[in-house]
Amino acid sequence: MVRIIPMASSIRSSLSSFRFSGGVSTSRFGLSLSPLRLPSHLHFSHLTSTVPQTHFFGLKASKLLKTAGTRVGMPPVGNVVHASMATAQETALEWVKKDKRRMLHVVYRVGDLDRTIKFYTECLGMKLLRKRDIPEERYTNAFLGYGPEDSHFVIELTYNYGVDKYEIGTAFGHFGIAVEDVAKAVELIKAKGGKVTREPGPVKGGSTVIAFIEEPNGYKFELIERGPTPEPLCQVMLCVGDLDRSITFYEKAFGMELLRTRDNPEYKYTIAMMGYGPEDKNAVLELTYNYGVTEYDKGNGYAQIAIGTDDVYKTAEGIKLFGGKIMREPGPLPGINTKITACLDPDGWKTVFVDNIDFLKELE
């Protein structure tokens, strides 16, 4: 869908989409905030000439307006600003709960596309759903999974011409695949020359049978023994520096549900499963906090997850309200007109939200 280049995006966030008119602030959520009565020489049209609008709902706005009020004999208005922000967040939460969101695909870079496709289809049982080459931009995409893109979570591989290796780093964990017989799956992978890094057996501290394998580019897959499921490609594991902070962000900004947590003090880590439905039927995010580790090397291999939404503009506003950083302002992509917005979570993990209707049109 979007070209993924080896280096991090340099796109800068633009000003907030909140608009001020005559001292009344409005947003795409349909919220009107109480007007702030300022003298003509301190009207919002003057304040916005030097202060980004995104600050009007944060600490800097509060300090600015308190200072302005004191200087002209007005009562402090910081409380009004904070109350207005709380109201905006509440309105955003209501909309996020109603939005039809689904994890669409996960994007990462590989050095040998044909070899990777061969491994995924022969060893992991995936199907090559589609492939597109963009020679003028010097990259190729391949989409693989266990079912159609309009109903399944799939993988989008990106090959950039001439780049044969990427650094995976320490922050990315693994992908998860649900299989009915882990031991049988491992036998097949070994027969095809695949690399097994953990033999089949119960997970530490539990009874679920798992195994770990490594694909040709060095990415790890966890094989999870589970009954028949509509979503075999079931997990993306990412490391985070503050688990409580991440849970709050994904619940509020992304509208995900905290499905479960598990603390493993013996091995010094805690996990949280986040998603849009039960993990035995949907793809989920597995967020991992390793005791005492707050920063990781992300490398340049893993790119992002794409999530469907009914409105990329409202989604972007909600992300801003709950502390996310917009890397690409909402709008249509040149050439294909699919509307997207891209953001970073508190740990710097990138997510792209894609308009649901536009996504289905693109598949056609």
CSV table of C-alpha atoms in Angstrom, one decimal:
chain,number,residue,atom,x,y,z
A,1,MET,CA,0.0,0.0,0.0
A,2,VAL,CA,2.7,2.5,1.0
A,3,ARG,CA,6.3,2.4,-0.1
A,4,ILE,CA,8.5,1.4,2.9
A,5,ILE,CA,12.1,2.7,2.7
A,6,PRO,CA,14.9,1.5,4.9
A,7,MET,CA,15.3,4.7,6.8
A,8,ALA,CA,12.8,6.2,9.2
A,9,SER,CA,10.4,8.7,7.8
A,10,SER,CA,11.3,12.3,7.9
A,11,ILE,CA,7.8,13.6,7.4
A,12,ARG,CA,7.0,16.3,10.0
A,13,SER,CA,3.7,16.6,11.7
A,14,SER,CA,1.7,19.6,10.7
A,15,LEU,CA,-0.6,21.8,12.8
A,16,SER,CA,-3.6,20.3,14.6
A,17,SER,CA,-6.8,20.1,12.7
A,18,PHE,CA,-8.7,21.9,15.5
A,19,ARG,CA,-9.9,25.2,14.3
A,20,PHE,CA,-10.6,28.4,16.2
A,21,SER,CA,-13.1,31.0,15.1
A,22,GLY,CA,-14.1,34.0,17.1
A,23,GLY,CA,-12.8,32.5,20.3
A,24,VAL,CA,-14.8,29.3,19.8
A,25,SER,CA,-12.9,26.1,19.2
A,26,THR,CA,-14.3,23.3,17.1
A,27,SER,CA,-13.1,19.9,16.0
A,28,ARG,CA,-14.2,17.2,13.5
A,29,PHE,CA,-15.8,15.4,16.4
A,30,GLY,CA,-18.6,18.0,16.3
A,31,LEU,CA,-17.5,19.5,19.7
A,32,SER,CA,-17.9,23.2,20.4
A,33,LEU,CA,-15.8,24.5,23.3
A,34,SER,CA,-16.8,27.4,25.4
A,35,PRO,CA,-15.5,30.7,24.1
A,36,LEU,CA,-12.6,32.4,25.9
A,37,ARG,CA,-13.3,36.2,26.3
A,38,LEU,CA,-10.0,37.9,25.4
A,39,PRO,CA,-9.4,41.5,24.7
A,40,SER,CA,-9.0,42.4,21.0
A,41,HIS,CA,-5.2,42.6,21.3
A,42,LEU,CA,-5.1,39.0,22.7
A,43,HIS,CA,-7.5,37.4,20.3
A,44,PHE,CA,-6.8,33.8,19.1
A,45,SER,CA,-6.0,35.1,15.7
A,46,HIS,CA,-3.0,36.8,17.3
A,47,LEU,CA,-2.0,33.9,19.6
A,48,THR,CA,-2.0,31.4,16.8
A,49,SER,CA,0.5,33.5,14.8
A,50,THR,CA,3.3,32.4,17.3
A,51,VAL,CA,1.9,29.3,19.1
A,52,PRO,CA,0.9,26.0,17.3
A,53,GLN,CA,-2.7,25.2,17.7
A,54,THR,CA,-1.8,21.8,19.0
A,55,HIS,CA,-0.7,23.4,22.3
A,56,PHE,CA,-4.1,24.9,23.1
A,57,PHE,CA,-5.1,21.7,24.8
A,58,GLY,CA,-1.8,21.0,26.6
A,59,LEU,CA,0.3,22.4,29.4
A,60,LYS,CA,1.9,25.1,27.2
A,61,ALA,CA,-1.6,26.4,26.3
A,62,SER,CA,-2.5,26.5,30.0
A,63,LYS,CA,0.6,28.5,30.9
A,64,LEU,CA,0.2,30.8,28.0
A,65,LEU,CA,-3.4,31.7,28.8
A,66,LYS,CA,-2.9,32.0,32.5
A,67,THR,CA,-0.1,34.5,31.8
A,68,ALA,CA,-2.3,36.4,29.4
A,69,GLY,CA,-5.2,36.5,31.9
A,70,THR,CA,-3.0,37.8,34.8
A,71,ARG,CA,-1.5,40.5,32.6
A,72,VAL,CA,-4.8,42.0,31.5
A,73,GLY,CA,-6.6,41.5,34.8
A,74,MET,CA,-8.5,38.4,33.9
A,75,PRO,CA,-9.1,35.3,36.1
A,76,PRO,CA,-6.9,32.3,35.2
A,77,VAL,CA,-8.4,30.2,32.3
A,78,GLY,CA,-6.2,27.1,32.6
A,79,ASN,CA,-9.0,25.2,34.2
A,80,VAL,CA,-11.2,26.0,31.2
A,81,VAL,CA,-8.6,24.7,28.8
A,82,HIS,CA,-8.1,21.5,30.8
A,83,ALA,CA,-11.9,21.0,31.1
A,84,SER,CA,-12.2,21.5,27.3
A,85,MET,CA,-9.5,18.9,26.7
A,86,ALA,CA,-11.2,16.4,29.0
A,87,THR,CA,-14.5,16.9,27.1
A,88,ALA,CA,-12.7,16.5,23.7
A,89,GLN,CA,-11.1,13.3,24.9
A,90,GLU,CA,-14.4,11.9,26.1
A,91,THR,CA,-16.0,12.7,22.8
A,92,ALA,CA,-13.1,11.0,21.0
A,93,LEU,CA,-13.4,7.9,23.2
A,94,GLU,CA,-17.1,7.6,22.3
A,95,TRP,CA,-16.3,7.7,18.6
A,96,VAL,CA,-13.3,5.3,18.8
A,97,LYS,CA,-15.6,2.7,20.4
A,98,LYS,CA,-18.0,2.9,17.5
A,99,ASP,CA,-15.3,2.9,14.8
A,100,LYS,CA,-15.0,-0.3,12.8
A,101,ARG,CA,-11.3,-1.2,13.3
A,102,ARG,CA,-9.4,-4.3,12.2
A,103,MET,CA,-5.7,-5.1,12.0
A,104,LEU,CA,-5.2,-5.4,8.2
A,105,HIS,CA,-1.5,-6.3,7.7
A,106,VAL,CA,2.0,-6.0,9.1
A,107,VAL,CA,4.8,-4.6,7.0
A,108,TYR,CA,8.5,-5.4,7.1
A,109,ARG,CA,11.5,-5.4,4.8
A,110,VAL,CA,13.3,-8.4,3.4
A,111,GLY,CA,16.5,-8.8,1.4
A,112,ASP,CA,15.5,-11.7,-0.9
A,113,LEU,CA,11.8,-11.6,-1.8
A,114,ASP,CA,11.7,-14.8,-3.8
A,115,ARG,CA,13.4,-16.9,-1.2
A,116,THR,CA,11.2,-15.4,1.5
A,117,ILE,CA,8.0,-16.2,-0.5
A,118,LYS,CA,9.2,-19.8,-1.0
A,119,PHE,CA,9.8,-20.3,2.7
A,120,TYR,CA,6.4,-18.8,3.8
A,121,THR,CA,4.4,-20.8,1.3
A,122,GLU,CA,6.3,-24.1,1.6
A,123,CYS,CA,7.2,-24.1,5.3
A,124,LEU,CA,4.5,-22.0,6.9
A,125,GLY,CA,1.6,-22.9,4.6
A,126,MET,CA,0.8,-19.3,3.5
A,127,LYS,CA,-0.5,-18.3,0.1
A,128,LEU,CA,0.9,-15.6,-2.1
A,129,LEU,CA,-2.2,-13.3,-2.3
A,130,ARG,CA,-0.7,-10.6,-4.7
A,131,LYS,CA,2.5,-9.0,-5.7
A,132,ARG,CA,3.2,-5.6,-7.1
A,133,ASP,CA,6.4,-4.1,-8.6
A,134,ILE,CA,7.0,-0.4,-8.7
A,135,PRO,CA,10.2,0.0,-10.8
A,136,GLU,CA,10.1,3.8,-10.9
A,137,GLU,CA,10.3,3.8,-7.1
A,138,ARG,CA,12.6,0.7,-7.0
A,139,TYR,CA,10.7,-1.5,-4.7
A,140,THR,CA,8.4,-4.6,-4.8
A,141,ASN,CA,5.6,-5.7,-2.4
A,142,ALA,CA,4.3,-9.2,-1.8
A,143,PHE,CA,1.2,-9.9,0.3
A,144,LEU,CA,1.0,-13.4,2.0
A,145,GLY,CA,-1.4,-14.9,4.4
A,146,TYR,CA,-4.0,-17.6,5.2
A,147,GLY,CA,-7.0,-16.0,3.6
A,148,PRO,CA,-8.2,-13.0,1.6
A,149,GLU,CA,-7.0,-9.5,2.6
A,150,ASP,CA,-10.6,-8.2,3.0
A,151,SER,CA,-11.1,-10.6,6.0
A,152,HIS,CA,-7.7,-11.7,7.2
A,153,PHE,CA,-4.6,-10.3,8.8
A,154,VAL,CA,-1.8,-10.7,6.3
A,155,ILE,CA,1.9,-10.0,5.8
A,156,GLU,CA,3.2,-7.3,3.4
A,157,LEU,CA,6.8,-7.9,2.5
A,158,THR,CA,8.8,-5.0,1.1
A,159,TYR,CA,11.9,-5.5,-1.1
A,160,ASN,CA,13.9,-2.4,-1.9
A,161,TYR,CA,16.0,-2.8,-5.0
A,162,GLY,CA,19.6,-3.6,-4.2
A,163,VAL,CA,19.2,-3.9,-0.4
A,164,ASP,CA,19.9,-7.5,0.7
A,165,LYS,CA,20.0,-7.2,4.5
A,166,TYR,CA,18.3,-5.3,7.3
A,167,GLU,CA,19.0,-5.0,11.0
A,168,ILE,CA,16.1,-6.4,13.1
A,169,GLY,CA,17.2,-4.9,16.3
A,170,THR,CA,16.2,-5.8,19.9
A,171,ALA,CA,12.8,-4.2,20.1
A,172,PHE,CA,10.9,-6.4,17.6
A,173,GLY,CA,10.0,-9.8,19.1
A,174,HIS,CA,8.2,-12.2,16.8
A,175,PHE,CA,5.2,-13.0,14.8
A,176,GLY,CA,2.8,-15.7,16.0
A,177,ILE,CA,1.1,-18.5,13.9
A,178,ALA,CA,-1.5,-20.8,15.4
A,179,VAL,CA,-1.2,-24.4,14.2
A,180,GLU,CA,-3.1,-27.5,15.3
A,181,ASP,CA,0.1,-29.7,15.7
A,182,VAL,CA,3.3,-27.8,16.6
A,183,ALA,CA,5.5,-30.9,16.5
A,184,LYS,CA,4.3,-31.8,13.0
A,185,ALA,CA,4.8,-28.2,11.8
A,186,VAL,CA,8.3,-28.2,13.1
A,187,GLU,CA,9.1,-31.5,11.3
A,188,LEU,CA,8.0,-30.0,8.0
A,189,ILE,CA,10.1,-26.9,8.6
A,190,LYS,CA,13.2,-28.9,9.3
A,191,ALA,CA,12.6,-31.0,6.2
A,192,LYS,CA,12.5,-27.9,4.1
A,193,GLY,CA,15.8,-26.6,5.7
A,194,GLY,CA,14.2,-24.2,8.1
A,195,LYS,CA,15.9,-23.1,11.3
A,196,VAL,CA,14.3,-24.2,14.6
A,197,THR,CA,15.4,-22.1,17.6
A,198,ARG,CA,13.2,-23.7,20.2
A,199,GLU,CA,11.9,-27.2,20.0
A,200,PRO,CA,8.2,-27.9,20.7
A,201,GLY,CA,7.2,-27.9,24.3
A,202,PRO,CA,5.1,-26.2,27.0
A,203,VAL,CA,5.5,-22.5,27.4
A,204,LYS,CA,7.4,-21.6,30.5
A,205,GLY,CA,5.0,-21.3,33.4
A,206,GLY,CA,2.1,-22.7,31.4
A,207,SER,CA,0.8,-25.7,29.4
A,208,THR,CA,0.4,-24.3,25.8
A,209,VAL,CA,2.7,-26.1,23.4
A,210,ILE,CA,4.9,-23.7,21.4
A,211,ALA,CA,8.0,-23.7,19.2
A,212,PHE,CA,10.1,-20.9,17.7
A,213,ILE,CA,11.6,-20.9,14.2
A,214,GLU,CA,13.6,-18.3,12.3
A,215,GLU,CA,12.9,-17.4,8.7
A,216,PRO,CA,15.6,-16.6,6.0
A,217,ASN,CA,15.8,-12.9,7.0
A,218,GLY,CA,16.2,-13.5,10.7
A,219,TYR,CA,12.6,-12.7,11.8
A,220,LYS,CA,11.3,-15.1,14.4
A,221,PHE,CA,7.9,-16.9,14.3
A,222,GLU,CA,6.3,-18.5,17.4
A,223,LEU,CA,4.2,-21.6,16.5
A,224,ILE,CA,1.3,-21.8,19.0
A,225,GLU,CA,-0.7,-25.1,19.3
A,226,ARG,CA,-4.3,-24.1,19.0
A,227,GLY,CA,-7.5,-25.6,17.6
A,228,PRO,CA,-9.0,-24.5,14.3
A,229,THR,CA,-9.0,-20.7,14.1
A,230,PRO,CA,-10.2,-18.2,11.4
A,231,GLU,CA,-7.0,-16.2,11.9
A,232,PRO,CA,-3.8,-18.4,11.9
A,233,LEU,CA,-1.5,-15.3,11.6
A,234,CYS,CA,-2.4,-14.3,15.2
A,235,GLN,CA,0.3,-12.2,16.9
A,236,VAL,CA,2.8,-9.4,16.5
A,237,MET,CA,5.1,-9.1,19.5
A,238,LEU,CA,6.7,-5.7,20.2
A,239,CYS,CA,8.8,-4.6,23.3
A,240,VAL,CA,7.8,-1.5,25.2
A,241,GLY,CA,9.5,0.6,27.9
A,242,ASP,CA,6.4,1.3,30.0
A,243,LEU,CA,3.6,-1.3,29.9
A,244,ASP,CA,1.0,0.7,31.7
A,245,ARG,CA,1.6,3.7,29.5
A,246,SER,CA,1.3,1.5,26.4
A,247,ILE,CA,-1.9,-0.2,27.5
A,248,THR,CA,-3.6,3.1,28.2
A,249,PHE,CA,-2.5,4.5,24.8
A,250,TYR,CA,-3.7,1.5,22.8
A,251,GLU,CA,-7.0,1.4,24.7
A,252,LYS,CA,-7.8,5.1,24.2
A,253,ALA,CA,-6.1,6.1,21.0
A,254,PHE,CA,-6.5,2.9,19.1
A,255,GLY,CA,-9.7,1.5,20.7
A,256,MET,CA,-8.1,-1.8,21.5
A,257,GLU,CA,-9.2,-4.0,24.3
A,258,LEU,CA,-6.8,-5.4,27.0
A,259,LEU,CA,-7.4,-9.1,26.6
A,260,ARG,CA,-5.1,-10.3,29.3
A,261,THR,CA,-1.8,-9.8,31.0
A,262,ARG,CA,0.8,-12.2,32.4
A,263,ASP,CA,3.6,-11.4,34.7
A,264,ASN,CA,6.7,-13.7,34.8
A,265,PRO,CA,8.8,-12.5,37.7
A,266,GLU,CA,11.1,-15.6,37.4
A,267,TYR,CA,12.1,-14.5,33.9
A,268,LYS,CA,11.7,-10.8,34.6
A,269,TYR,CA,9.1,-9.8,32.0
A,270,THR,CA,5.4,-9.0,31.7
A,271,ILE,CA,3.1,-9.2,28.6
A,272,ALA,CA,-0.2,-7.7,27.7
A,273,MET,CA,-2.4,-8.9,24.9
A,274,MET,CA,-4.2,-6.1,23.0
A,275,GLY,CA,-6.7,-6.4,20.2
A,276,TYR,CA,-10.1,-6.0,18.6
A,277,GLY,CA,-11.5,-9.3,19.7
A,278,PRO,CA,-10.7,-12.6,21.3
A,279,GLU,CA,-7.1,-13.8,20.6
A,280,ASP,CA,-8.2,-17.2,19.4
A,281,LYS,CA,-10.2,-15.6,16.6
A,282,ASN,CA,-8.3,-12.3,15.9
A,283,ALA,CA,-4.8,-11.1,15.3
A,284,VAL,CA,-3.5,-9.3,18.4
A,285,LEU,CA,-0.6,-7.2,19.6
A,286,GLU,CA,1.6,-8.8,22.3
A,287,LEU,CA,3.3,-6.0,24.2
A,288,THR,CA,6.3,-7.1,26.2
A,289,TYR,CA,7.9,-5.3,29.1
A,290,ASN,CA,11.3,-6.6,30.2
A,291,TYR,CA,12.0,-5.5,33.8
A,292,GLY,CA,14.2,-2.4,33.9
A,293,VAL,CA,14.5,-2.0,30.1
A,294,THR,CA,13.0,1.3,28.8
A,295,GLU,CA,14.8,1.7,25.5
A,296,TYR,CA,15.5,-0.7,22.6
A,297,ASP,CA,17.3,-0.8,19.2
A,298,LYS,CA,14.5,-0.9,16.6
A,299,GLY,CA,16.8,-1.6,13.7
A,300,ASN,CA,15.4,-0.9,10.2
A,301,GLY,CA,13.7,-4.2,9.2
A,302,TYR,CA,10.3,-4.0,10.9
A,303,ALA,CA,8.1,-1.2,9.6
A,304,GLN,CA,4.5,-1.0,10.8
A,305,ILE,CA,1.1,-2.4,11.3
A,306,ALA,CA,-1.9,-1.2,9.2
A,307,ILE,CA,-5.4,-0.8,10.8
A,308,GLY,CA,-8.7,-0.1,9.1
A,309,THR,CA,-10.8,2.8,10.2
A,310,ASP,CA,-14.0,4.5,9.1
A,311,ASP,CA,-12.5,8.0,9.3
A,312,VAL,CA,-8.8,8.8,9.2
A,313,TYR,CA,-9.4,12.4,10.1
A,314,LYS,CA,-11.2,11.6,13.3
A,315,THR,CA,-8.7,8.9,14.0
A,316,ALA,CA,-5.8,11.3,13.7
A,317,GLU,CA,-7.5,13.8,16.1
A,318,GLY,CA,-8.0,11.1,18.7
A,319,ILE,CA,-4.4,10.0,18.5
A,320,LYS,CA,-3.2,13.5,19.1
A,321,LEU,CA,-5.5,13.9,22.1
A,322,PHE,CA,-4.1,10.8,23.7
A,323,GLY,CA,-0.5,11.6,23.3
A,324,GLY,CA,0.4,9.9,19.9
A,325,LYS,CA,2.5,11.7,17.3
A,326,ILE,CA,1.1,12.1,13.8
A,327,MET,CA,3.8,11.3,11.2
A,328,ARG,CA,1.5,11.8,8.2
A,329,GLU,CA,-1.5,14.1,8.4
A,330,PRO,CA,-4.7,12.4,7.2
A,331,GLY,CA,-5.5,12.5,3.5
A,332,PRO,CA,-5.5,10.6,0.2
A,333,LEU,CA,-2.3,9.0,-1.1
A,334,PRO,CA,-1.1,10.5,-4.5
A,335,GLY,CA,-2.1,8.3,-7.4
A,336,ILE,CA,-4.4,5.8,-5.7
A,337,ASN,CA,-6.5,8.2,-3.5
A,338,THR,CA,-6.6,5.8,-0.6
A,339,LYS,CA,-7.0,8.0,2.6
A,340,ILE,CA,-4.5,7.2,5.4
A,341,THR,CA,-2.8,8.7,8.4
A,342,ALA,CA,0.3,7.5,10.1
A,343,CYS,CA,1.4,7.8,13.8
A,344,LEU,CA,3.9,6.8,16.4
A,345,ASP,CA,3.0,5.3,19.8
A,346,PRO,CA,4.9,6.4,23.0
A,347,ASP,CA,7.7,3.9,22.2
A,348,GLY,CA,8.1,5.1,18.6
A,349,TRP,CA,6.3,2.1,17.0
A,350,LYS,CA,4.6,3.2,13.7
A,351,THR,CA,1.0,2.4,12.7
A,352,VAL,CA,-0.9,3.4,9.6
A,353,PHE,CA,-4.6,3.8,9.7
A,354,VAL,CA,-6.4,3.1,6.3
A,355,ASP,CA,-9.9,4.2,5.3
A,356,ASN,CA,-12.0,1.0,5.2
A,357,ILE,CA,-13.9,1.8,2.0
A,358,ASP,CA,-10.8,2.9,0.2
A,359,PHE,CA,-9.0,-0.2,1.2
A,360,LEU,CA,-11.6,-2.5,-0.3
A,361,LYS,CA,-11.6,-0.4,-3.5
A,362,GLU,CA,-7.9,-0.8,-3.7
A,363,LEU,CA,-8.2,-4.6,-3.4
A,364,GLU,CA,-10.5,-4.5,-6.4
